[in-house]
Short mmCIF file of C-alpha atoms in Angstrom, two decimals:
data_model
loop_
_atom_site.label_atom_id
_atom_site.label_comp_id
_atom_site.label_asym_id
_atom_site.label_seq_id
_atom_site.Cartn_x
_atom_site.Cartn_y
_atom_site.Cartn_z
CA UNK A 235 24.71 -83.51 30.93
CA UNK A 236 22.43 -82.16 28.10
CA UNK A 237 21.71 -83.39 24.16
CA UNK A 238 20.61 -80.37 21.94
CA UNK A 239 17.59 -79.79 19.40
CA UNK A 240 16.11 -77.50 17.35
CA UNK A 241 12.37 -76.33 17.09
CA UNK A 242 11.35 -72.96 15.25
CA UNK A 243 10.96 -70.34 17.69
CA UNK A 244 8.90 -67.35 16.37
CA UNK A 245 10.57 -63.68 17.36
CA UNK A 246 7.84 -62.26 17.62
CA UNK A 247 5.80 -63.36 21.09
CA UNK A 248 7.98 -66.65 21.86
CA UNK A 249 5.66 -70.17 20.45
CA UNK A 250 8.50 -72.77 19.65
CA UNK A 251 6.79 -75.58 17.16
CA UNK A 252 8.32 -78.08 16.02
CA UNK A 253 8.45 -77.94 12.65
CA UNK A 254 8.23 -74.86 10.26
CA UNK A 255 4.82 -72.46 9.65
CA UNK A 256 4.55 -69.39 7.50
CA UNK A 257 2.59 -67.62 10.24
CA UNK A 258 2.84 -67.97 14.52
CA UNK A 259 0.25 -70.18 15.51
CA UNK A 260 -0.47 -68.12 17.84
CA UNK A 261 0.46 -64.25 17.28
CA UNK A 262 0.20 -64.27 13.34
CA UNK A 263 2.61 -62.81 12.41
CA UNK A 264 3.97 -64.50 8.89
CA UNK A 265 8.11 -65.71 8.36
CA UNK A 266 8.77 -64.77 11.55
CA UNK A 267 9.54 -69.23 12.75
CA UNK A 268 13.22 -68.94 12.66
CA UNK A 269 15.12 -72.29 13.33
CA UNK A 270 17.06 -72.64 16.64
CA UNK A 271 19.43 -75.21 18.69
CA UNK A 272 17.04 -75.56 22.31
CA UNK A 273 20.05 -77.23 25.37
CA UNK A 274 17.81 -79.71 27.12
CA UNK A 275 19.22 -81.10 30.27
CA UNK A 276 18.15 -83.93 32.46
CA UNK A 277 16.14 -83.17 35.49
CA UNK A 278 18.57 -82.75 38.46
CA UNK A 279 18.22 -84.66 42.74
CA UNK A 280 14.70 -83.19 44.14
CA UNK A 281 16.04 -79.85 45.68
CA UNK A 282 15.12 -79.47 49.62
CA UNK A 283 11.17 -78.12 50.10
CA UNK A 284 11.11 -74.77 50.55
CA UNK A 285 9.81 -74.09 54.19
CA UNK A 286 7.25 -71.15 55.10
CA UNK A 287 6.40 -68.60 56.78
CA UNK A 288 2.93 -67.25 58.10
CA UNK A 289 2.41 -63.90 56.46
CA UNK A 290 1.39 -61.53 59.47
CA UNK A 291 5.65 -62.62 60.04
CA UNK A 292 6.50 -61.06 57.51
CA UNK A 293 9.32 -59.01 58.86
CA UNK A 294 7.87 -55.37 57.49
CA UNK A 295 11.66 -53.82 57.11
CA UNK A 296 12.11 -50.84 54.65
CA UNK A 297 13.67 -51.27 50.86
CA UNK A 298 17.55 -49.75 50.85
CA UNK A 299 17.39 -47.52 47.96
CA UNK A 300 20.13 -45.66 46.57
CA UNK A 301 20.27 -42.75 45.12
CA UNK A 302 21.28 -42.33 41.39
CA UNK A 303 22.58 -38.31 41.55
CA UNK A 304 19.02 -37.35 39.56
CA UNK A 305 15.69 -35.89 41.65
CA UNK A 306 13.76 -36.42 38.44
CA UNK A 307 15.09 -40.65 38.14
CA UNK A 308 14.81 -41.31 41.59
CA UNK A 309 11.22 -40.13 41.69
CA UNK A 310 9.80 -42.41 38.66
CA UNK A 311 12.33 -45.36 40.47
CA UNK A 312 9.90 -44.63 43.83
CA UNK A 313 12.53 -43.50 45.44
CA UNK A 314 15.41 -43.98 44.02
CA UNK A 315 17.03 -47.78 42.73
CA UNK A 316 16.82 -50.45 45.14
CA UNK A 317 19.88 -53.12 45.48
CA UNK A 318 18.85 -56.82 42.84
CA UNK A 319 16.43 -55.08 41.53
CA UNK A 320 16.21 -55.74 37.31
CA UNK A 321 15.24 -52.80 35.53
CA UNK A 322 14.61 -52.96 32.02
CA UNK A 323 14.04 -49.45 29.73
CA UNK A 324 13.68 -49.14 25.91
CA UNK A 325 13.75 -46.68 23.79
CA UNK A 326 13.39 -45.71 19.58
CA UNK A 327 16.98 -45.38 18.82
CA UNK A 328 19.06 -42.13 19.31
CA UNK A 329 16.59 -41.28 22.33
CA UNK A 330 19.69 -40.96 24.60
CA UNK A 331 19.05 -44.86 26.67
CA UNK A 332 22.83 -44.53 26.84
CA UNK A 333 23.71 -41.00 28.15
CA UNK A 334 20.40 -41.72 30.80
CA UNK A 335 22.76 -44.64 31.74
CA UNK A 336 25.83 -42.26 32.05
CA UNK A 337 25.23 -39.95 33.62
CA UNK A 338 23.25 -42.24 36.28
CA UNK A 339 26.36 -43.59 37.03
CA UNK A 340 28.36 -40.63 37.24
CA UNK A 341 25.81 -39.78 39.90
CA UNK A 342 26.11 -42.98 42.00
CA UNK A 343 29.93 -43.04 41.43
CA UNK A 344 29.74 -39.93 43.23
CA UNK A 345 27.71 -41.28 46.01
CA UNK A 346 30.99 -43.42 46.15
CA UNK A 347 29.14 -45.78 44.70
CA UNK A 348 31.18 -48.76 42.16
CA UNK A 349 29.12 -48.99 38.91
CA UNK A 350 30.60 -51.58 35.61
CA UNK A 351 29.06 -50.22 32.16
CA UNK A 352 28.84 -53.57 29.70
CA UNK A 353 28.42 -51.76 26.01
CA UNK A 354 27.85 -54.53 23.58
CA UNK A 355 27.06 -51.89 20.87
CA UNK A 356 29.65 -49.35 21.22
CA UNK A 357 34.11 -49.70 21.17
CA UNK A 358 34.95 -48.12 24.44
CA UNK A 359 36.53 -45.57 22.49
CA UNK A 360 32.98 -44.41 22.24
CA UNK A 361 31.63 -44.52 25.15
CA UNK A 362 34.99 -42.71 26.31
CA UNK A 363 34.36 -40.07 24.01
CA UNK A 364 29.99 -40.25 25.09
CA UNK A 365 31.95 -39.72 29.11
CA UNK A 366 34.18 -37.01 28.32
CA UNK A 367 30.92 -34.87 26.72
CA UNK A 368 28.69 -35.13 29.54
CA UNK A 369 31.98 -34.36 32.05
CA UNK A 370 30.57 -38.33 33.84
CA UNK A 371 34.37 -39.17 34.17
CA UNK A 372 34.28 -41.00 37.32
CA UNK A 373 37.44 -43.76 38.49
CA UNK A 374 34.27 -45.33 39.42
CA UNK A 375 32.66 -46.04 36.39
CA UNK A 376 33.94 -48.90 34.85
CA UNK A 377 33.58 -50.00 31.37
CA UNK A 378 34.49 -52.78 29.35
CA UNK A 379 33.07 -53.67 25.22
CA UNK A 380 31.91 -57.29 25.62
CA UNK A 381 28.35 -59.68 23.75
CA UNK A 382 29.18 -62.35 25.77
CA UNK A 383 27.67 -61.90 29.00
CA UNK A 384 29.30 -65.07 30.71
CA UNK A 385 31.80 -62.82 30.10
CA UNK A 386 30.79 -59.44 31.44
CA UNK A 387 29.67 -60.82 34.74
CA UNK A 388 32.80 -63.14 35.45
CA UNK A 389 34.23 -58.88 34.88
CA UNK A 390 31.08 -58.65 37.61
CA UNK A 391 32.36 -60.89 39.77
CA UNK A 392 35.68 -59.45 40.23
CA UNK A 393 34.68 -55.62 40.78
CA UNK A 394 31.63 -56.81 42.67
CA UNK A 395 29.47 -53.55 41.38
CA UNK A 396 26.76 -51.38 43.10
CA UNK A 397 25.27 -51.15 39.84
CA UNK A 398 25.47 -53.41 36.61
CA UNK A 399 24.48 -51.72 33.68
CA UNK A 400 23.66 -54.29 30.26
CA UNK A 401 23.38 -51.69 26.74
CA UNK A 402 21.94 -53.47 25.36
CA UNK A 403 19.92 -57.28 25.94
CA UNK A 404 19.65 -57.50 22.23
CA UNK A 405 23.31 -58.17 22.02
CA UNK A 406 24.70 -59.59 24.38
CA UNK A 407 24.42 -63.56 24.07
CA UNK A 408 24.55 -66.91 25.25
CA UNK A 409 27.25 -69.75 24.28
CA UNK A 410 25.42 -72.33 25.58
CA UNK A 411 23.08 -71.35 22.73
CA UNK A 412 22.94 -72.04 18.89
CA UNK A 413 20.54 -69.34 17.65
CA UNK A 414 22.55 -65.70 16.84
CA UNK A 415 22.19 -62.84 19.84
CA UNK A 416 19.28 -61.09 20.12
CA UNK A 417 16.64 -64.13 18.95
CA UNK A 418 13.68 -64.99 21.48
CA UNK A 419 16.16 -67.43 22.59
CA UNK A 420 18.59 -65.03 23.47
CA UNK A 421 16.92 -62.69 24.96
CA UNK A 422 15.23 -64.26 27.03
CA UNK A 423 18.50 -66.63 28.71
CA UNK A 424 19.83 -63.74 28.40
CA UNK A 425 17.93 -62.08 31.39
CA UNK A 426 17.10 -65.20 32.98
CA UNK A 427 21.09 -65.59 33.45
CA UNK A 428 21.32 -61.82 34.85
CA UNK A 429 17.99 -62.51 36.79
CA UNK A 430 20.61 -65.62 38.52
CA UNK A 431 22.89 -63.76 39.09
CA UNK A 432 22.57 -60.58 40.20
CA UNK A 433 19.37 -61.12 43.13
CA UNK A 434 21.12 -62.99 45.42
CA UNK A 435 24.49 -60.30 45.08
CA UNK A 436 22.60 -57.51 45.32
CA UNK A 437 23.62 -55.49 42.60
CA UNK A 438 21.19 -53.04 40.92
CA UNK A 439 21.32 -54.15 37.09
CA UNK A 440 20.17 -52.23 34.35
CA UNK A 441 19.12 -52.82 31.11
CA UNK A 442 19.06 -51.81 27.62
CA UNK A 443 15.67 -52.73 25.77
CA UNK A 444 15.29 -52.34 21.64
CA UNK A 445 11.76 -51.05 20.60
CA UNK A 446 10.33 -52.05 17.28
CA UNK A 447 8.77 -50.08 14.56
CA UNK A 448 5.22 -49.94 17.08
CA UNK A 449 7.56 -48.88 20.37
CA UNK A 450 6.81 -51.82 22.21
CA UNK A 451 9.61 -53.55 23.95
CA UNK A 452 11.34 -56.14 20.78
CA UNK A 453 11.95 -59.30 22.74
CA UNK A 454 9.54 -61.63 24.42
CA UNK A 455 6.65 -59.93 26.31
CA UNK A 456 7.70 -62.80 28.91
CA UNK A 457 10.49 -59.75 29.45
CA UNK A 458 9.20 -57.42 31.29
CA UNK A 459 6.88 -59.80 32.61
CA UNK A 460 10.95 -61.37 34.35
CA UNK A 461 12.24 -57.39 35.39
CA UNK A 462 11.48 -55.64 38.50
CA UNK A 463 11.16 -52.05 36.75
CA UNK A 464 10.19 -51.44 32.48
CA UNK A 465 10.95 -47.66 31.87
CA UNK A 466 9.68 -46.00 28.74
CA UNK A 467 12.14 -43.39 28.13
CA UNK A 468 10.57 -41.30 25.35
CA UNK A 469 10.33 -38.67 23.07
CA UNK A 470 10.18 -35.96 19.84
CA UNK A 471 13.74 -36.24 18.00
CA UNK A 472 12.66 -33.10 16.45
CA UNK A 473 12.16 -31.45 19.24
CA UNK A 474 14.10 -31.35 23.27
CA UNK A 475 11.67 -32.59 26.11
CA UNK A 476 12.15 -36.28 26.88
CA UNK A 477 9.91 -37.67 29.08
CA UNK A 478 10.75 -41.05 31.07
CA UNK A 479 8.03 -43.11 31.98
CA UNK A 480 7.22 -46.50 34.38
CA UNK A 481 4.85 -48.56 32.77
CA UNK A 482 5.45 -51.29 35.34
CA UNK A 483 7.39 -51.06 38.59
CA UNK A 484 7.84 -53.64 41.32
CA UNK A 485 9.05 -50.78 44.52
CA UNK A 486 6.74 -47.86 43.24
CA UNK A 487 4.18 -46.56 40.73
CA UNK A 488 3.40 -47.46 37.64
CA UNK A 489 1.58 -43.20 37.08
CA UNK A 490 5.58 -41.26 37.47
CA UNK A 491 7.07 -39.13 34.97
CA UNK A 492 10.21 -37.15 34.55
CA UNK A 493 10.48 -34.48 32.57
CA UNK A 494 14.02 -33.65 30.48
CA UNK A 495 16.16 -31.42 28.41
CA UNK A 496 18.93 -32.70 26.01
CA UNK A 497 21.15 -30.31 26.03
CA UNK A 498 25.15 -30.17 24.46
CA UNK A 499 26.41 -32.09 27.75
CA UNK A 500 23.37 -34.01 28.20
CA UNK A 501 19.97 -33.93 29.68
CA UNK A 502 19.35 -31.92 31.73
CA UNK A 503 15.58 -32.03 34.30
CA UNK A 504 13.38 -30.18 33.44
CA UNK A 505 11.78 -29.10 37.00
CA UNK A 506 9.27 -26.41 35.55
CA UNK A 507 7.52 -28.26 33.18
CA UNK A 508 4.06 -26.12 32.84
CA UNK A 509 6.24 -22.86 32.96
CA UNK A 510 8.42 -24.36 29.80
CA UNK A 511 5.44 -25.68 27.72
CA UNK A 512 4.13 -22.97 27.44
CA UNK A 513 6.66 -20.75 27.15
CA UNK A 514 5.75 -20.07 23.60
CA UNK A 515 2.20 -20.37 23.25
CA UNK A 516 0.28 -16.72 21.48
CA UNK A 517 -2.12 -16.39 23.28
CA UNK A 518 -4.36 -14.64 20.65
CA UNK A 519 -3.65 -17.21 18.33
CA UNK A 520 -7.32 -18.84 17.63
CA UNK A 521 -7.29 -23.00 18.20
CA UNK A 522 -5.21 -22.98 21.29
CA UNK A 523 -6.76 -23.77 25.12
CA UNK A 524 -4.60 -24.46 27.81
CA UNK A 525 -5.41 -28.26 29.29
CA UNK A 526 -4.06 -29.66 32.72
CA UNK A 527 -2.92 -33.24 32.93
CA UNK A 528 -2.39 -35.41 35.30
CA UNK A 529 1.23 -37.27 35.30
CA UNK A 530 1.52 -39.43 38.60
CA UNK A 531 1.81 -36.95 41.32
CA UNK A 532 2.65 -33.97 37.99
CA UNK A 533 0.07 -32.02 37.32
CA UNK A 534 1.20 -30.51 34.21
CA UNK A 535 -0.41 -27.66 32.50
CA UNK A 536 -0.23 -27.92 28.04
CA UNK A 537 -1.73 -26.14 24.64
CA UNK A 538 -3.57 -28.18 22.83
CA UNK A 539 -3.41 -26.39 19.51
CA UNK A 540 -6.34 -26.98 16.80
CA UNK A 541 -6.72 -26.18 13.55
CA UNK A 542 -9.92 -26.51 11.18
CA UNK A 543 -9.27 -26.84 7.72
CA UNK A 544 -12.12 -26.48 3.92
CA UNK A 545 -10.95 -29.45 2.82
CA UNK A 546 -10.58 -30.37 -1.36
CA UNK A 547 -10.83 -34.50 -0.63
CA UNK A 548 -14.16 -36.35 -0.89
CA UNK A 549 -13.41 -37.76 3.04
CA UNK A 550 -11.27 -35.22 5.50
CA UNK A 551 -8.24 -35.74 6.67
CA UNK A 552 -8.12 -35.62 10.77
CA UNK A 553 -4.88 -35.39 12.28
CA UNK A 554 -3.73 -35.90 16.68
CA UNK A 555 -0.73 -35.45 17.68
CA UNK A 556 0.67 -36.04 21.40
CA UNK A 557 -3.45 -36.81 21.87
CA UNK A 558 -5.80 -40.37 22.27
CA UNK A 559 -6.54 -39.99 17.98
CA UNK A 560 -9.60 -42.66 19.19
CA UNK A 561 -10.88 -39.54 21.46
CA UNK A 562 -10.48 -36.97 19.33
CA UNK A 563 -12.88 -38.52 16.88
CA UNK A 564 -15.40 -38.68 19.33
CA UNK A 565 -14.61 -35.54 20.15
CA UNK A 566 -15.27 -34.05 16.96
CA UNK A 567 -19.14 -35.94 17.04
CA UNK A 568 -19.59 -35.10 19.49
CA UNK A 569 -19.45 -30.76 18.01
CA UNK A 570 -20.93 -32.32 15.21
CA UNK A 571 -24.16 -34.42 16.75
CA UNK A 572 -25.41 -31.73 19.68
CA UNK A 573 -23.66 -28.32 18.81
CA UNK A 574 -24.10 -28.83 15.47
CA UNK A 575 -20.12 -27.59 14.42
CA UNK A 576 -19.87 -27.77 11.24
CA UNK A 577 -16.84 -30.75 10.65
CA UNK A 578 -17.86 -33.00 8.74
CA UNK A 579 -16.58 -31.23 5.29
CA UNK A 580 -12.93 -30.21 7.45
CA UNK A 581 -9.84 -30.98 8.05
CA UNK A 582 -9.54 -31.82 10.99
CA UNK A 583 -5.94 -31.18 12.51
CA UNK A 584 -4.44 -30.97 16.88
CA UNK A 585 -1.52 -31.08 18.46
CA UNK A 586 -0.32 -30.86 21.51
CA UNK A 587 1.94 -28.28 21.36
CA UNK A 588 6.26 -29.07 22.98
CA UNK A 589 6.45 -33.22 21.85
CA UNK A 590 4.60 -33.72 24.70
CA UNK A 591 1.81 -37.46 24.64
CA UNK A 592 -1.19 -37.43 26.87
CA UNK A 593 -4.21 -39.87 26.41
CA UNK A 594 -6.19 -38.93 30.17
CA UNK A 595 -9.98 -38.02 29.71
CA UNK A 596 -9.94 -34.38 31.73
CA UNK A 597 -8.00 -33.03 28.46
CA UNK A 598 -11.71 -33.80 26.17
CA UNK A 599 -12.97 -30.30 27.50
CA UNK A 600 -9.35 -28.59 26.02
CA UNK A 601 -9.64 -30.13 22.47
CA UNK A 602 -14.13 -29.43 22.51
CA UNK A 603 -12.42 -25.36 22.73
CA UNK A 604 -9.96 -25.50 20.49
CA UNK A 605 -11.69 -27.01 17.97
CA UNK A 606 -15.03 -24.25 17.73
CA UNK A 607 -12.29 -21.91 17.92
CA UNK A 608 -10.22 -22.37 14.56
CA UNK A 609 -13.17 -22.51 13.58
CA UNK A 610 -15.21 -19.17 14.33
CA UNK A 611 -11.83 -18.09 14.17
CA UNK A 612 -11.97 -16.90 17.51
CA UNK A 613 -9.46 -16.66 20.84
CA UNK A 614 -10.13 -18.14 23.88
CA UNK A 615 -8.73 -16.34 26.78
CA UNK A 616 -5.39 -15.26 27.58
CA UNK A 617 -6.04 -16.18 31.62
CA UNK A 618 -8.59 -19.77 30.56
CA UNK A 619 -8.15 -23.03 31.53
CA UNK A 620 -9.82 -25.94 31.51
CA UNK A 621 -10.56 -29.47 32.47
CA UNK A 622 -12.83 -32.15 32.14
CA UNK A 623 -14.14 -35.29 30.19
CA UNK A 624 -16.18 -35.18 27.49
CA UNK A 625 -18.89 -38.00 27.36
CA UNK A 626 -21.60 -39.50 24.44
CA UNK A 627 -23.87 -37.02 25.51
CA UNK A 628 -22.37 -33.87 25.34
CA UNK A 629 -21.53 -33.59 29.43
CA UNK A 630 -18.45 -33.21 31.36
CA UNK A 631 -17.46 -34.98 33.41
CA UNK A 632 -15.92 -34.40 36.47
CA UNK A 633 -12.18 -36.35 36.69
CA UNK A 634 -9.20 -36.64 39.74
CA UNK A 635 -7.27 -34.61 42.28
CA UNK A 636 -9.66 -31.14 40.41
CA UNK A 637 -7.95 -29.07 43.55
CA UNK A 638 -4.17 -29.99 42.61
CA UNK A 639 -4.84 -28.83 38.42
CA UNK A 640 -6.17 -25.50 39.11
CA UNK A 641 -3.03 -24.65 42.16
CA UNK A 642 -0.65 -24.98 39.54
CA UNK A 643 -2.68 -23.37 36.88
CA UNK A 644 -2.67 -20.33 39.90
CA UNK A 645 0.86 -20.39 40.07
CA UNK A 646 0.54 -19.52 37.07
CA UNK A 647 -1.23 -17.24 37.08
CA UNK A 648 -4.74 -18.06 34.98
CA UNK A 649 -7.27 -16.30 36.31
CA UNK A 650 -9.98 -18.62 35.02
CA UNK A 651 -10.02 -22.55 35.53
CA UNK A 652 -14.00 -24.26 33.87
CA UNK A 653 -14.11 -27.71 35.71
CA UNK A 654 -16.67 -29.86 35.92
CA UNK A 655 -20.68 -28.99 37.65
CA UNK A 656 -19.56 -31.96 40.76
CA UNK A 657 -16.41 -30.58 41.07
CA UNK A 658 -17.18 -26.94 41.90
CA UNK A 659 -17.53 -26.50 46.94
CA UNK A 660 -18.49 -23.97 47.99
CA UNK A 661 -15.35 -22.41 49.99
CA UNK A 662 -12.39 -24.76 48.38
CA UNK A 663 -10.27 -22.09 46.17
CA UNK A 664 -7.97 -19.13 46.46
CA UNK A 665 -9.63 -15.68 45.81
CA UNK A 666 -7.15 -15.48 43.11
CA UNK A 667 -8.57 -18.20 40.91
CA UNK A 668 -12.26 -18.14 39.65
CA UNK A 669 -13.32 -21.90 39.24
CA UNK A 670 -16.89 -22.29 37.68
CA UNK A 671 -18.45 -25.39 37.18
CA UNK A 672 -20.09 -26.57 33.26
CA UNK A 673 -23.05 -29.28 32.69
CA UNK A 674 -22.05 -29.48 28.86
CA UNK A 675 -19.71 -28.57 26.48
CA UNK A 676 -22.22 -25.66 25.47
CA UNK A 677 -21.99 -24.23 28.67
CA UNK A 678 -18.19 -24.50 28.55
CA UNK A 679 -18.45 -22.84 24.86
CA UNK A 680 -20.90 -20.01 26.24
CA UNK A 681 -17.85 -19.06 28.88
CA UNK A 682 -14.87 -19.05 26.56
CA UNK A 683 -16.59 -16.59 23.96
#
C-alpha cells in the first residue's frame, strides 16, 4: 500500500525540499525547484540475508560479448556489448544518435539477435523511413512507438530481445509518478526500472539521453552512476566527422574513441583518421603545424592552425576551437614572457582542423610553433611533426606513448619528429624517421625555422 506526498525537486541536481525555494540550496540554480508527487511505500518484510563469498573464490569467467557489427563501436565498448549491461549514450540534437543505434541494431540482427527499438520521440513511419535510408530493414529488428515505459517493457517481455533500445529516457514515463516526463524523479525511476528488469534477463540496453546547453547529460548526476557505460557522441554539425567517446565503462577502457563520417546512407567508420584529417592541409601556409594526439590506444595526426593579427581593440581577442582554451592561454603567456614573441597586442585564433576536440597537453609544442609561424609569416617545414608538453618556464616535458606517435607519423610520410629530449634514446627509432630531442620551446623554434 502506498500514499502520495509532494516534494519540490531541483531539475538540475535532484535536491529535494519540503517547500519551494527560488534558488536551489544545493547547486544554486535559480527557478529550478518544481513540485512533484512522490509515492512512498510502507516497508515490507525483512529480506533474507545475502550470502557472502570469499573474493579469492569468485570465478574468473570471461564476460560474454555481443558484436554490434561495427568494429569501431565494439572497440569503444571494450570488445562488444555485455548482456545485461545498461549503456547511456548522449549527444547534441541531430548529431546522429538514432542513426548510430539503428545501424547497431541492424548489425546485431544480421548476427541472428533479436532487437526491440522503443521510439518515444518518433512515429513508426519516421523510424521506417530512416531505416530504409540506412538499409537497416531486417526482420529481427522490432520497433514500438511508446512513451509508457511499463507498456514498452511488457512488449519486451513477449519478445525477449537480446538488445533493447530506449530512445529516449527523457520522453518515457512511469504512471506511478505524477511528475512530467523528463523530470528528475521520472528519469531516475525509469532508469531504476530498466536496471531491475533488464539485468536479470540479460537484455543489453541502450539508453539515449539528452544533453544540456553546456554539453552535459540532462537529468540527475545519479543517472550516470546507475548505468554501466556512458558514451558521448559528438562533433561539429557543419563537419562530416563524428566522435564516439567512452567516459565510463565498467567492462573496458574509458580512453577509446571511434571516428565516423556522416553520409546520406548512414555513418561510415573512419579506419585511418589521421590521413583524413590531413588530406586538405596546406603545406606552405604559415601558421600550420602537425601534432600527434592519443585517443586511447590510437594515435591521431592533426593539423593545428593559428592566426595572429593586429588588434583594433583595447583587449585582444582569444578564440580557440577544438583545443583546451586554458592551455592555449598558458602557451601564449609563455611565448610572450619567455621568448619575447609580441602577442600582447594581437588577436589570436587557434583551431584544430576537421572538427575534432583534443584536451591532451602533448599538442602544446605544436600550438606554440603554429603561433610563432603565423607571427613571423614563415611556414613550418612540411615533413615536421611536433610532440611535447610546454611548461611555465618554457621547457618541453615528456609525454606518454611516444613510440606509437612516431610510428604513426612515419606511416604517413613525415620525416622528422621533434620530441622532448627525455624521450630520445639511441637505437630506438627506424632509419626512415629523424627524431630530434629538445629541452625548451626556443630549441624547437630554432629547428622549425
